PDB file of C-alpha atoms in Angstrom:
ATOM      1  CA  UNK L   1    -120.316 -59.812 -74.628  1.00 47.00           C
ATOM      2  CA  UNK L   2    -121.795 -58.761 -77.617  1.00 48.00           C
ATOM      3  CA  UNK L   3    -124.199 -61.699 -77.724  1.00 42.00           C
ATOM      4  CA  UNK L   4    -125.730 -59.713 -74.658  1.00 44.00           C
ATOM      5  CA  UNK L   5    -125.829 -56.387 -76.774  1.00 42.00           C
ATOM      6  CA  UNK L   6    -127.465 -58.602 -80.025  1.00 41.00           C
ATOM      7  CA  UNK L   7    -130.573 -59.751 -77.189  1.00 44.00           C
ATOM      8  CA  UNK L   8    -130.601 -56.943 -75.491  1.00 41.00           C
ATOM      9  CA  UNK L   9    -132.034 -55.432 -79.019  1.00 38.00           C
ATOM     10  CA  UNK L  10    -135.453 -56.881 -78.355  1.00 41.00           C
ATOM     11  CA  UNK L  11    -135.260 -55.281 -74.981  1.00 40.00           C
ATOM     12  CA  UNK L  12    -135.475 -51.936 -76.983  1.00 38.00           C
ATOM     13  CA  UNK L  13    -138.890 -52.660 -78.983  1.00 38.00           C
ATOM     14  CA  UNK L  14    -141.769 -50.467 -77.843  1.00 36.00           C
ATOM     15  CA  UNK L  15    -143.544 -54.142 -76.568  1.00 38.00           C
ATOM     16  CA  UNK L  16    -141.304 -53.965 -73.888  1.00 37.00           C
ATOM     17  CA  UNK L  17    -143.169 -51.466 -72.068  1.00 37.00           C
ATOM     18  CA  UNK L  18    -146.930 -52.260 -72.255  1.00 39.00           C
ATOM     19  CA  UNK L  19    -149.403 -51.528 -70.034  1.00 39.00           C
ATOM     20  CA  UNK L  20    -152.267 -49.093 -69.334  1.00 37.00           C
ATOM     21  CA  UNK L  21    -153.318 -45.087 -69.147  1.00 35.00           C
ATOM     22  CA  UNK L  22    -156.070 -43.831 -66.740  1.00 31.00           C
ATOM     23  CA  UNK L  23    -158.455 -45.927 -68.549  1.00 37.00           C
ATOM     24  CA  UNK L  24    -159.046 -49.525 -67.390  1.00 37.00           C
ATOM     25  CA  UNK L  25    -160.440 -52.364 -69.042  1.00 38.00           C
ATOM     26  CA  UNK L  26    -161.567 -55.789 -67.910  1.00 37.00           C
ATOM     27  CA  UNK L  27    -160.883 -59.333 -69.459  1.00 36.00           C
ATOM     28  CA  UNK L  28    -163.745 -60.308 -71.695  1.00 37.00           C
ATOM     29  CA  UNK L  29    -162.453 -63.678 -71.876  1.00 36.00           C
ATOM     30  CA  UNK L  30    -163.534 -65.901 -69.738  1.00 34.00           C
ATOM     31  CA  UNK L  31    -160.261 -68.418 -70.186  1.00 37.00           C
ATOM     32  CA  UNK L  32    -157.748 -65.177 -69.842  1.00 42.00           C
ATOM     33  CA  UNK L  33    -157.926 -64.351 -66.252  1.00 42.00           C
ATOM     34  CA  UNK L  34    -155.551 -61.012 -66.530  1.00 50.00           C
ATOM     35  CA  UNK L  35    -157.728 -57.434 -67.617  1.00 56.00           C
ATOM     36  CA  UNK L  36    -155.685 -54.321 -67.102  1.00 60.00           C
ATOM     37  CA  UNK L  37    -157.019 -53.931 -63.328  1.00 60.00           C
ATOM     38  CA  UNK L  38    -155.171 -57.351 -62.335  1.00 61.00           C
ATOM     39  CA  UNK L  39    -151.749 -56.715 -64.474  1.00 65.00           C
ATOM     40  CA  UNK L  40    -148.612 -56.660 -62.065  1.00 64.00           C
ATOM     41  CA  UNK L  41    -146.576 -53.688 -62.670  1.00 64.00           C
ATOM     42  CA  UNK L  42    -148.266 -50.233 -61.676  1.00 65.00           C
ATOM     43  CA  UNK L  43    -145.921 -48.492 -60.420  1.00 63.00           C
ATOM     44  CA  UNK L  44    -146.314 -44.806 -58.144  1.00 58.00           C
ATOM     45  CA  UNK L  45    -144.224 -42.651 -61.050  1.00 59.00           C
ATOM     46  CA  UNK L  46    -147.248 -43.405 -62.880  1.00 60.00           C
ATOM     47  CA  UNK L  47    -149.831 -42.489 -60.976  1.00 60.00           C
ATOM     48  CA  UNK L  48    -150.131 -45.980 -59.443  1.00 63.00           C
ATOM     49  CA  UNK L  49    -150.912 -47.153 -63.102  1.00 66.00           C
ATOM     50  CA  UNK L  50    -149.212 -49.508 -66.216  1.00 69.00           C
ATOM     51  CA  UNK L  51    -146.843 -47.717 -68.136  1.00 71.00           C
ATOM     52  CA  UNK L  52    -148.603 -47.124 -71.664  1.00 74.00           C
ATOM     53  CA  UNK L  53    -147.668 -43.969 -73.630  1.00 77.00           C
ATOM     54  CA  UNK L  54    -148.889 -45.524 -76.896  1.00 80.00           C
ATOM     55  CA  UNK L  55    -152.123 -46.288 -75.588  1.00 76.00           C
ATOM     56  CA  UNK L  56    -151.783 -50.272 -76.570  1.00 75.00           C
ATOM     57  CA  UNK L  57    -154.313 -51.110 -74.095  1.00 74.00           C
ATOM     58  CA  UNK L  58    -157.142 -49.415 -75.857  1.00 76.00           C
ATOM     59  CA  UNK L  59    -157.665 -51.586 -78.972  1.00 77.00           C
ATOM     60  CA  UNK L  60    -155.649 -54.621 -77.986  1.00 76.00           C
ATOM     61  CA  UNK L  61    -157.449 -57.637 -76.820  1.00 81.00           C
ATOM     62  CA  UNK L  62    -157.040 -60.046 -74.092  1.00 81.00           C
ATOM     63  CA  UNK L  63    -154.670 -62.393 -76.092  1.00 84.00           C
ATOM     64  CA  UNK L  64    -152.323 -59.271 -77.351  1.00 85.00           C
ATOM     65  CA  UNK L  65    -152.303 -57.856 -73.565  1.00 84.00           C
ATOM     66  CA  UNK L  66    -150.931 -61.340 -72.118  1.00 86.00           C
ATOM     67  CA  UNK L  67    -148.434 -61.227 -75.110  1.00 89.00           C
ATOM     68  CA  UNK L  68    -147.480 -57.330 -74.183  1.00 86.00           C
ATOM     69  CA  UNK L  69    -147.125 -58.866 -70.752  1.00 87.00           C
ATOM     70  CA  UNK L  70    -144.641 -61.637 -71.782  1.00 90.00           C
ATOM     71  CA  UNK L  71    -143.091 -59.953 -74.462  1.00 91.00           C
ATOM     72  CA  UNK L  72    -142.057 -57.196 -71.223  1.00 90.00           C
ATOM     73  CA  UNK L  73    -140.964 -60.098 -68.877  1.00 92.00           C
ATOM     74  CA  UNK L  74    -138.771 -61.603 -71.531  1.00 93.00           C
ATOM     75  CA  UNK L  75    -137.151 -58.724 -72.496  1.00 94.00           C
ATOM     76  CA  UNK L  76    -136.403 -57.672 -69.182  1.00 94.00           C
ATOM     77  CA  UNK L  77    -135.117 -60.893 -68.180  1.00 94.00           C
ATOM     78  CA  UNK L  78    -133.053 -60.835 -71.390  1.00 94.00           C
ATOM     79  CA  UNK L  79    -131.898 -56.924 -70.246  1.00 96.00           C
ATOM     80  CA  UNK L  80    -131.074 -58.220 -66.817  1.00 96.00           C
ATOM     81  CA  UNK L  81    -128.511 -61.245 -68.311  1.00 94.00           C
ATOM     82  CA  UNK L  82    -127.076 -58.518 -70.639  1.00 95.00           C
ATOM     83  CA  UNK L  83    -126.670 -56.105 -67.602  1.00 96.00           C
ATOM     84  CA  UNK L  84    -124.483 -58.137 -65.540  1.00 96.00           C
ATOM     85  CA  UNK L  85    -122.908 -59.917 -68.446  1.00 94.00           C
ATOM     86  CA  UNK L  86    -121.679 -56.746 -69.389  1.00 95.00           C
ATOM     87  CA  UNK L  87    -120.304 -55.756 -66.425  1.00 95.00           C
ATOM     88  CA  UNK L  88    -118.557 -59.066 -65.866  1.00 95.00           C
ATOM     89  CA  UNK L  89    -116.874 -58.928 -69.313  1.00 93.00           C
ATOM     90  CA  UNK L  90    -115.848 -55.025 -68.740  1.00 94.00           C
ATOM     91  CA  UNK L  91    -113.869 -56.394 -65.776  1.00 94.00           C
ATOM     92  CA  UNK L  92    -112.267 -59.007 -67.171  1.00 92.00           C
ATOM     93  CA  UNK L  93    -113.926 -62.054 -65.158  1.00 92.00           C
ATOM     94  CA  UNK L  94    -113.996 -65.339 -67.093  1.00 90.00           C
ATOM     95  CA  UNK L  95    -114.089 -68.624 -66.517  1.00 90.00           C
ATOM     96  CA  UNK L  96    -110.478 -70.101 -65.726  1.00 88.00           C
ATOM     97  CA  UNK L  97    -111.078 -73.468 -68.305  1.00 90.00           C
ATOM     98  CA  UNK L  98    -110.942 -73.333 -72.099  1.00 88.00           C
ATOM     99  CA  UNK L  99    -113.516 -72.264 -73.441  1.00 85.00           C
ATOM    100  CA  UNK L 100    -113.312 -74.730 -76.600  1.00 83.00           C
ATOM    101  CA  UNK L 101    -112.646 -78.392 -77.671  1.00 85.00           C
ATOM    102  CA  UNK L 102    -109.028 -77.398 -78.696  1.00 84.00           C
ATOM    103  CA  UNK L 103    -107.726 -75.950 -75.514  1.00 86.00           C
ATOM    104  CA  UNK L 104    -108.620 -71.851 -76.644  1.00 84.00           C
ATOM    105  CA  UNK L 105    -108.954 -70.051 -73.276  1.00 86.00           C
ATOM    106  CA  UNK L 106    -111.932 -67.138 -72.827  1.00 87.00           C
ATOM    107  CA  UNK L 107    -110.707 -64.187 -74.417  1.00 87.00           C
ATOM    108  CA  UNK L 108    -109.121 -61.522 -72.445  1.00 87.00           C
ATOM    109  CA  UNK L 109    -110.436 -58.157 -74.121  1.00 90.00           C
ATOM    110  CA  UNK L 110    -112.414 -56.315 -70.997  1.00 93.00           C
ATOM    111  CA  UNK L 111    -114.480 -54.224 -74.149  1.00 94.00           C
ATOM    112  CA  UNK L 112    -117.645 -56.044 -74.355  1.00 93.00           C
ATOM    113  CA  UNK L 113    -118.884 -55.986 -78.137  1.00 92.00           C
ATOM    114  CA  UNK L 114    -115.042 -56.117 -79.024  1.00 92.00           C
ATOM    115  CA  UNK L 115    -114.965 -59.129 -76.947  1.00 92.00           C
ATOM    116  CA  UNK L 116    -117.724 -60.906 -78.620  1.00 91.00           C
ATOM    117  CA  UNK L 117    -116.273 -59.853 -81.782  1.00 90.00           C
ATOM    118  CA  UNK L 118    -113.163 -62.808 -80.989  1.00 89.00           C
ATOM    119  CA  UNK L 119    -115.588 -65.248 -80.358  1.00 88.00           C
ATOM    120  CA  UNK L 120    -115.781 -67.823 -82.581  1.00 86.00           C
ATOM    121  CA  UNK L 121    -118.513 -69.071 -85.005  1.00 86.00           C
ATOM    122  CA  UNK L 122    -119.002 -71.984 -84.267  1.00 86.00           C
ATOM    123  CA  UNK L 123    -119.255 -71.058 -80.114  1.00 87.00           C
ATOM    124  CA  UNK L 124    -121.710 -68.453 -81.266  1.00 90.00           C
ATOM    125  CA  UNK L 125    -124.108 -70.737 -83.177  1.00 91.00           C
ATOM    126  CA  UNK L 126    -123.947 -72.909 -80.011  1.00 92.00           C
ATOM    127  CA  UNK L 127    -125.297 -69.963 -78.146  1.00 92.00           C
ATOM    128  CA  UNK L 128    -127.906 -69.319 -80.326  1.00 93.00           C
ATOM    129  CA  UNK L 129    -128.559 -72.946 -80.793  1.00 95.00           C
ATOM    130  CA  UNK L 130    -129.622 -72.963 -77.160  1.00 93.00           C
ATOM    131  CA  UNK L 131    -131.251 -69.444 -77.332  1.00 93.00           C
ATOM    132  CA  UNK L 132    -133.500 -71.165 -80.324  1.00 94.00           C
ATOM    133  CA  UNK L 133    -134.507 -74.237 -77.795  1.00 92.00           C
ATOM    134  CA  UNK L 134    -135.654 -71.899 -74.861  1.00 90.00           C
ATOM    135  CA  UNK L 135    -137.721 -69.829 -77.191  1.00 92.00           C
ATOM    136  CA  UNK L 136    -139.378 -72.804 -78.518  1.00 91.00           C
ATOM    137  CA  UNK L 137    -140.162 -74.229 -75.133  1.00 87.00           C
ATOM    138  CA  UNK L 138    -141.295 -71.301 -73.402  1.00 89.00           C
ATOM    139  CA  UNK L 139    -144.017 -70.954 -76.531  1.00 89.00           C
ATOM    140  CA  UNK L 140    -145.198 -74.723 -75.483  1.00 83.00           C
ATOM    141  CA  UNK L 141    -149.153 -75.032 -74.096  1.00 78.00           C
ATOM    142  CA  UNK L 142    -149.579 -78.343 -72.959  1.00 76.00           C
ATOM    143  CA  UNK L 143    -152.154 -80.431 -70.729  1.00 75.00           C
ATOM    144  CA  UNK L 144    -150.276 -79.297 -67.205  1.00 78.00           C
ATOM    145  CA  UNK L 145    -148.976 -75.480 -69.073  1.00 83.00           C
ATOM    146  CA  UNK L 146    -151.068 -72.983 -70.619  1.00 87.00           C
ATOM    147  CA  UNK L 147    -149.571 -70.583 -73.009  1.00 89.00           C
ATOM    148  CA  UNK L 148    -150.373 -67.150 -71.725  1.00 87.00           C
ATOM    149  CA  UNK L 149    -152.273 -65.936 -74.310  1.00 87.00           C
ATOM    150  CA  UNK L 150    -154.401 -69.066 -73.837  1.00 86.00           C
ATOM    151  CA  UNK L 151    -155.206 -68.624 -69.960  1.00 84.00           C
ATOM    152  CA  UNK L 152    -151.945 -69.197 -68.284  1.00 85.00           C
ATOM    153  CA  UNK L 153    -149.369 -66.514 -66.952  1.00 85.00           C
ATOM    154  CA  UNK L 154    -147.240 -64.304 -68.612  1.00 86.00           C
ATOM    155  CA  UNK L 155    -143.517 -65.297 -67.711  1.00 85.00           C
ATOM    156  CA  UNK L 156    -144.156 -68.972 -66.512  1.00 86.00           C
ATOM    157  CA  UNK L 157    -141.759 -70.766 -68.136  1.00 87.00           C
ATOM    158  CA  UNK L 158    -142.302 -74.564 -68.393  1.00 85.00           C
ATOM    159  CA  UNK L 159    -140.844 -77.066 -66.608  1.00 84.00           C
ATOM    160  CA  UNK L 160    -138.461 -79.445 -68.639  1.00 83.00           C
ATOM    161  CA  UNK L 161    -140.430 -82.816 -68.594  1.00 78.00           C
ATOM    162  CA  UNK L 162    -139.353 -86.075 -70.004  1.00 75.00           C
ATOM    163  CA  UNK L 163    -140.569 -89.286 -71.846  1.00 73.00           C
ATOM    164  CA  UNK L 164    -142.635 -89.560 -74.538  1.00 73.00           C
ATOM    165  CA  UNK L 165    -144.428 -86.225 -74.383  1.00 70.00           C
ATOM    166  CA  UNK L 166    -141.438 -84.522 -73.433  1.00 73.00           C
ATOM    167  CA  UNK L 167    -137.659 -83.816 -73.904  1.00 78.00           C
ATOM    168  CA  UNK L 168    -136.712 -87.559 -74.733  1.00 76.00           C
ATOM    169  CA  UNK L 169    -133.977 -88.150 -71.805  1.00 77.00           C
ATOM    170  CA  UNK L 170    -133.958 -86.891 -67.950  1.00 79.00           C
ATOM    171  CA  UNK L 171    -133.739 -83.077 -66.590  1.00 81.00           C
ATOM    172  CA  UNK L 172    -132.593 -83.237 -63.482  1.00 81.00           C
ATOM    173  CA  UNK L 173    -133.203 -79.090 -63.573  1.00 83.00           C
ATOM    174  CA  UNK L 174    -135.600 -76.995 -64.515  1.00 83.00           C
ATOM    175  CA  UNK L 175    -134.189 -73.339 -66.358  1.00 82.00           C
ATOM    176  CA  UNK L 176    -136.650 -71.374 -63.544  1.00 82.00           C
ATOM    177  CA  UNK L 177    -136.776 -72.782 -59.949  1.00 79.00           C
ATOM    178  CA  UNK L 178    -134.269 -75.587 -60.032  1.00 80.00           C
ATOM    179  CA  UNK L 179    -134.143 -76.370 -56.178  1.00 80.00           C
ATOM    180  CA  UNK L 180    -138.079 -75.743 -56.045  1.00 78.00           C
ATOM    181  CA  UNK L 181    -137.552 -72.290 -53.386  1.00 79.00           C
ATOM    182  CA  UNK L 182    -140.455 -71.216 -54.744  1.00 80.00           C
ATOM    183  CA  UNK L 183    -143.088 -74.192 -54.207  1.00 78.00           C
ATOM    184  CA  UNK L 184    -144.840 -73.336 -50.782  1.00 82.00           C
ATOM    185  CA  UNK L 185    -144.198 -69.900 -51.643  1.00 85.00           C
ATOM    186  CA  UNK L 186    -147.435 -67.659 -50.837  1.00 88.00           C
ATOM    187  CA  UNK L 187    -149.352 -65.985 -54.178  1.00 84.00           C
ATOM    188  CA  UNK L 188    -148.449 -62.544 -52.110  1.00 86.00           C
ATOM    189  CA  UNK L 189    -144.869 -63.349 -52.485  1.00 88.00           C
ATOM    190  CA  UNK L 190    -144.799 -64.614 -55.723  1.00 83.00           C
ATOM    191  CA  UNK L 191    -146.617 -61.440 -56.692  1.00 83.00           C
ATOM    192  CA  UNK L 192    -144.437 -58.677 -55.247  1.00 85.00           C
ATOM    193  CA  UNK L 193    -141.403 -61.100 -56.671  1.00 88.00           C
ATOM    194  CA  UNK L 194    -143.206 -60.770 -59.771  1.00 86.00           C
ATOM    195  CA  UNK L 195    -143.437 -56.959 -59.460  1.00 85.00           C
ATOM    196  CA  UNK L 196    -139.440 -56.206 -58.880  1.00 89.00           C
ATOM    197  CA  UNK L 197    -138.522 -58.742 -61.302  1.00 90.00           C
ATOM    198  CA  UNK L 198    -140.756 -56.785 -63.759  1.00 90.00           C
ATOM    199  CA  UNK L 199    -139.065 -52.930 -62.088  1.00 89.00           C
ATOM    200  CA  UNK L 200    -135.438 -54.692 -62.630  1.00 93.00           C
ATOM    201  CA  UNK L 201    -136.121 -55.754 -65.980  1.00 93.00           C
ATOM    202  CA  UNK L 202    -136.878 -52.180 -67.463  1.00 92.00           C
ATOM    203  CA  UNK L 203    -134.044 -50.858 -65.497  1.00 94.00           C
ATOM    204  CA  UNK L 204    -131.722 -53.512 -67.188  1.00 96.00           C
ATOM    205  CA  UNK L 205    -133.034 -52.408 -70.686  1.00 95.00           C
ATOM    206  CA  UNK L 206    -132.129 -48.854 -70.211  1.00 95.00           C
ATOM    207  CA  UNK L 207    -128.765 -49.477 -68.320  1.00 95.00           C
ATOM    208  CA  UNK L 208    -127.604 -52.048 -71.448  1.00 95.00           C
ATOM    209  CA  UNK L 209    -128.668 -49.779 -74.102  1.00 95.00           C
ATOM    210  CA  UNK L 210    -127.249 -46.779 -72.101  1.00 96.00           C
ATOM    211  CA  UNK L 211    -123.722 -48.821 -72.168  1.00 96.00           C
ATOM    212  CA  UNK L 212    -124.079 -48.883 -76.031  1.00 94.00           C
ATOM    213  CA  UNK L 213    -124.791 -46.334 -76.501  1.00 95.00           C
ATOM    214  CA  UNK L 214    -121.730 -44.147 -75.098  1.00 95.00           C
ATOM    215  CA  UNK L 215    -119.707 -47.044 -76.490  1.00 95.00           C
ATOM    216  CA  UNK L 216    -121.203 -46.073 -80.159  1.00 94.00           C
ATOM    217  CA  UNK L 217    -121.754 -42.512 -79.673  1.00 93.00           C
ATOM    218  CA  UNK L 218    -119.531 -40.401 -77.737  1.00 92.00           C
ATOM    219  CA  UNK L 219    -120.937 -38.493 -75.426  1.00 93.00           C
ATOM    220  CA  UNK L 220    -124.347 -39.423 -75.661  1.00 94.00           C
ATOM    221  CA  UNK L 221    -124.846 -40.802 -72.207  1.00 94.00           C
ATOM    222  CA  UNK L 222    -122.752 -37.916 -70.250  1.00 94.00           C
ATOM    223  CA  UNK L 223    -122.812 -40.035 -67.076  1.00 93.00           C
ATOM    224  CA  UNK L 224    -121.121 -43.275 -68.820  1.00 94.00           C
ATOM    225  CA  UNK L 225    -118.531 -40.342 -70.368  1.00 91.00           C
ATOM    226  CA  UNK L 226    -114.815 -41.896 -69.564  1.00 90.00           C
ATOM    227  CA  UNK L 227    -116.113 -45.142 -68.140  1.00 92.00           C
ATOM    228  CA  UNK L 228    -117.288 -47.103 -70.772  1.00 93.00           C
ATOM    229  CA  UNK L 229    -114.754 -47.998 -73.726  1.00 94.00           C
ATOM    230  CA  UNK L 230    -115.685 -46.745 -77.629  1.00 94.00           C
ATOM    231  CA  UNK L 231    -116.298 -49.597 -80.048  1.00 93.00           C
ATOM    232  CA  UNK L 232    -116.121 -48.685 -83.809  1.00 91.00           C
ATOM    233  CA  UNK L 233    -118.056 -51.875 -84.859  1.00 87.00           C
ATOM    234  CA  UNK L 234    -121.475 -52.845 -84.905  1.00 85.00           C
ATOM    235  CA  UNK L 235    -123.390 -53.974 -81.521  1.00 85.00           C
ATOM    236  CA  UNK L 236    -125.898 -55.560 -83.435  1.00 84.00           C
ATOM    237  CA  UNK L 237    -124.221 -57.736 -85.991  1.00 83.00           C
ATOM    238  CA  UNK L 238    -124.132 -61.264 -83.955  1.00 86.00           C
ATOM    239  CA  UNK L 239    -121.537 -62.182 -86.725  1.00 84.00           C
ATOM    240  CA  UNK L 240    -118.489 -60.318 -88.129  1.00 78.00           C
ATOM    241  CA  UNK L 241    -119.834 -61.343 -91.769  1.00 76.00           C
ATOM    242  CA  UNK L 242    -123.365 -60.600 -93.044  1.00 74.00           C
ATOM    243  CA  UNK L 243    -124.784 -64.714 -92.692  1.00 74.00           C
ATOM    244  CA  UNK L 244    -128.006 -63.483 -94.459  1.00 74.00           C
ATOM    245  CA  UNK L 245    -127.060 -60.739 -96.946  1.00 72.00           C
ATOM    246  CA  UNK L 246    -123.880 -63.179 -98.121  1.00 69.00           C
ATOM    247  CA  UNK L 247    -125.904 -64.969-100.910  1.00 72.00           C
ATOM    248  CA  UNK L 248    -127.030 -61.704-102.257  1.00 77.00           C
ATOM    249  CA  UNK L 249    -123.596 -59.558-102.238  1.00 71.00           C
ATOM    250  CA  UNK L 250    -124.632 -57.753 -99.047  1.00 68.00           C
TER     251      UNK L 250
END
């Protein structure tokens, strides 16, 4: 869908793909506990180092590294959605009930930005209604949560707590870990988890941007030649009227 293609934009910024060259540098922080030695994600095509062609790593500071950090898992786990969304669409699965209050089914169309393209308003802003809630909460620092750029980890999403200091009725699920697999799982594991979940996530962001970009451009992803459909529109317009440039004649 092309809500996928519309997130899968941020997978695209250069934050995405943060890390280190040869040079290393420690945290001089004592609350962050991540320096450029400890950051999960070297990887052996790099010379067993963090992927940094830009050379972030040399001027940023502790805070702006734990962002880079995030900023990569998100996007990645944004890619990732987008990934398999699109291939799901492209084959025509859907969900067999309607997919609105009146009784409209899922749409049929197997092109994925044309398919999004059917969907209506109103479904949309309920998609980015939610997006808009998980963003907020994921930026929460709380007594039992640190926000990573404040000493906790990069990626941890919070748990969905109730009552007064929390979301004001029960969650009987949290968005990451809702059967709790994870809980007497060793640091080791969580770690090398950690690692392909990070590998995935910038594999995702090339695959999705690969798909639109044959779909857009002809021929400019040779391999996806023939398999992918064209689409004439544009992947990045989450609406098929211009919301913000309306008022102004846009």
């Amino acid at each position: 869908m092309k809500s996928f293609a519309l997130l899968a934009l941020a997978a695209g910024s250069a934050s995405a793909f943060t890390g280190t060259p040869l040079q290393s540098r420690t945290a001089s922080v004592s609350s962050l506990s991540m320096g450029i030695d400890d950051m999960v994600g070297k990887s052996q095509e790099f010379g067993n180092n963090l992927f940094d062609p830009l050379g972030f790593s040399t001027y940023a500071s502790d805070g702006t590294l734990a962002w880079f950090r995030a900023a990569e898992i998100k996007h990645g786990r944004v890619a990732m959605f987008a990934f398999v969304g699109y291939i799901v669409h492209a084959n025509g699965i859907k969900f067999p009930w309607a997919m609105q209050m009146d009784g409209a089914s899922f749409p049929t169309e197997t092109n994925p930005p044309a398919l999004w393209d059917t969907v209506s308003d109103s479904a949309k802003w309920q998609i980015f209604s939610l997006i808009a809630f998980l963003e907020f909460w994921s930026e929460l620092s709380t007594p039992t949560h640190k926000h990573y750029m404040a000493g906790g980890k990069p990626g941890d999403f919070p748990d969905f707590t109730s009552g007064p200091d929390g979301i004001p009725h029960p969650v009987p699920f949290n968005l990451y870990d809702p059967f709790r697999f994870s809980k007497n799982m060793s640091e080791e594991k969580k770690e090398s988890r950690l690692r392909a979940e990070i590998n995935n996530g910038r594999l995702a962001q090339i695959g999705i941007l690969g798909f639109l970009s044959e779909q857009c451009t002809s021929g400019s992803v040779p391999l996806l030649s023939g398999i992918v459909q064209s689409y004439d529109g544009e992947p990045m317009a989450p609406f098929s009227t211009n919301v913000l440039g309306a008022p102004f004649g846009l």
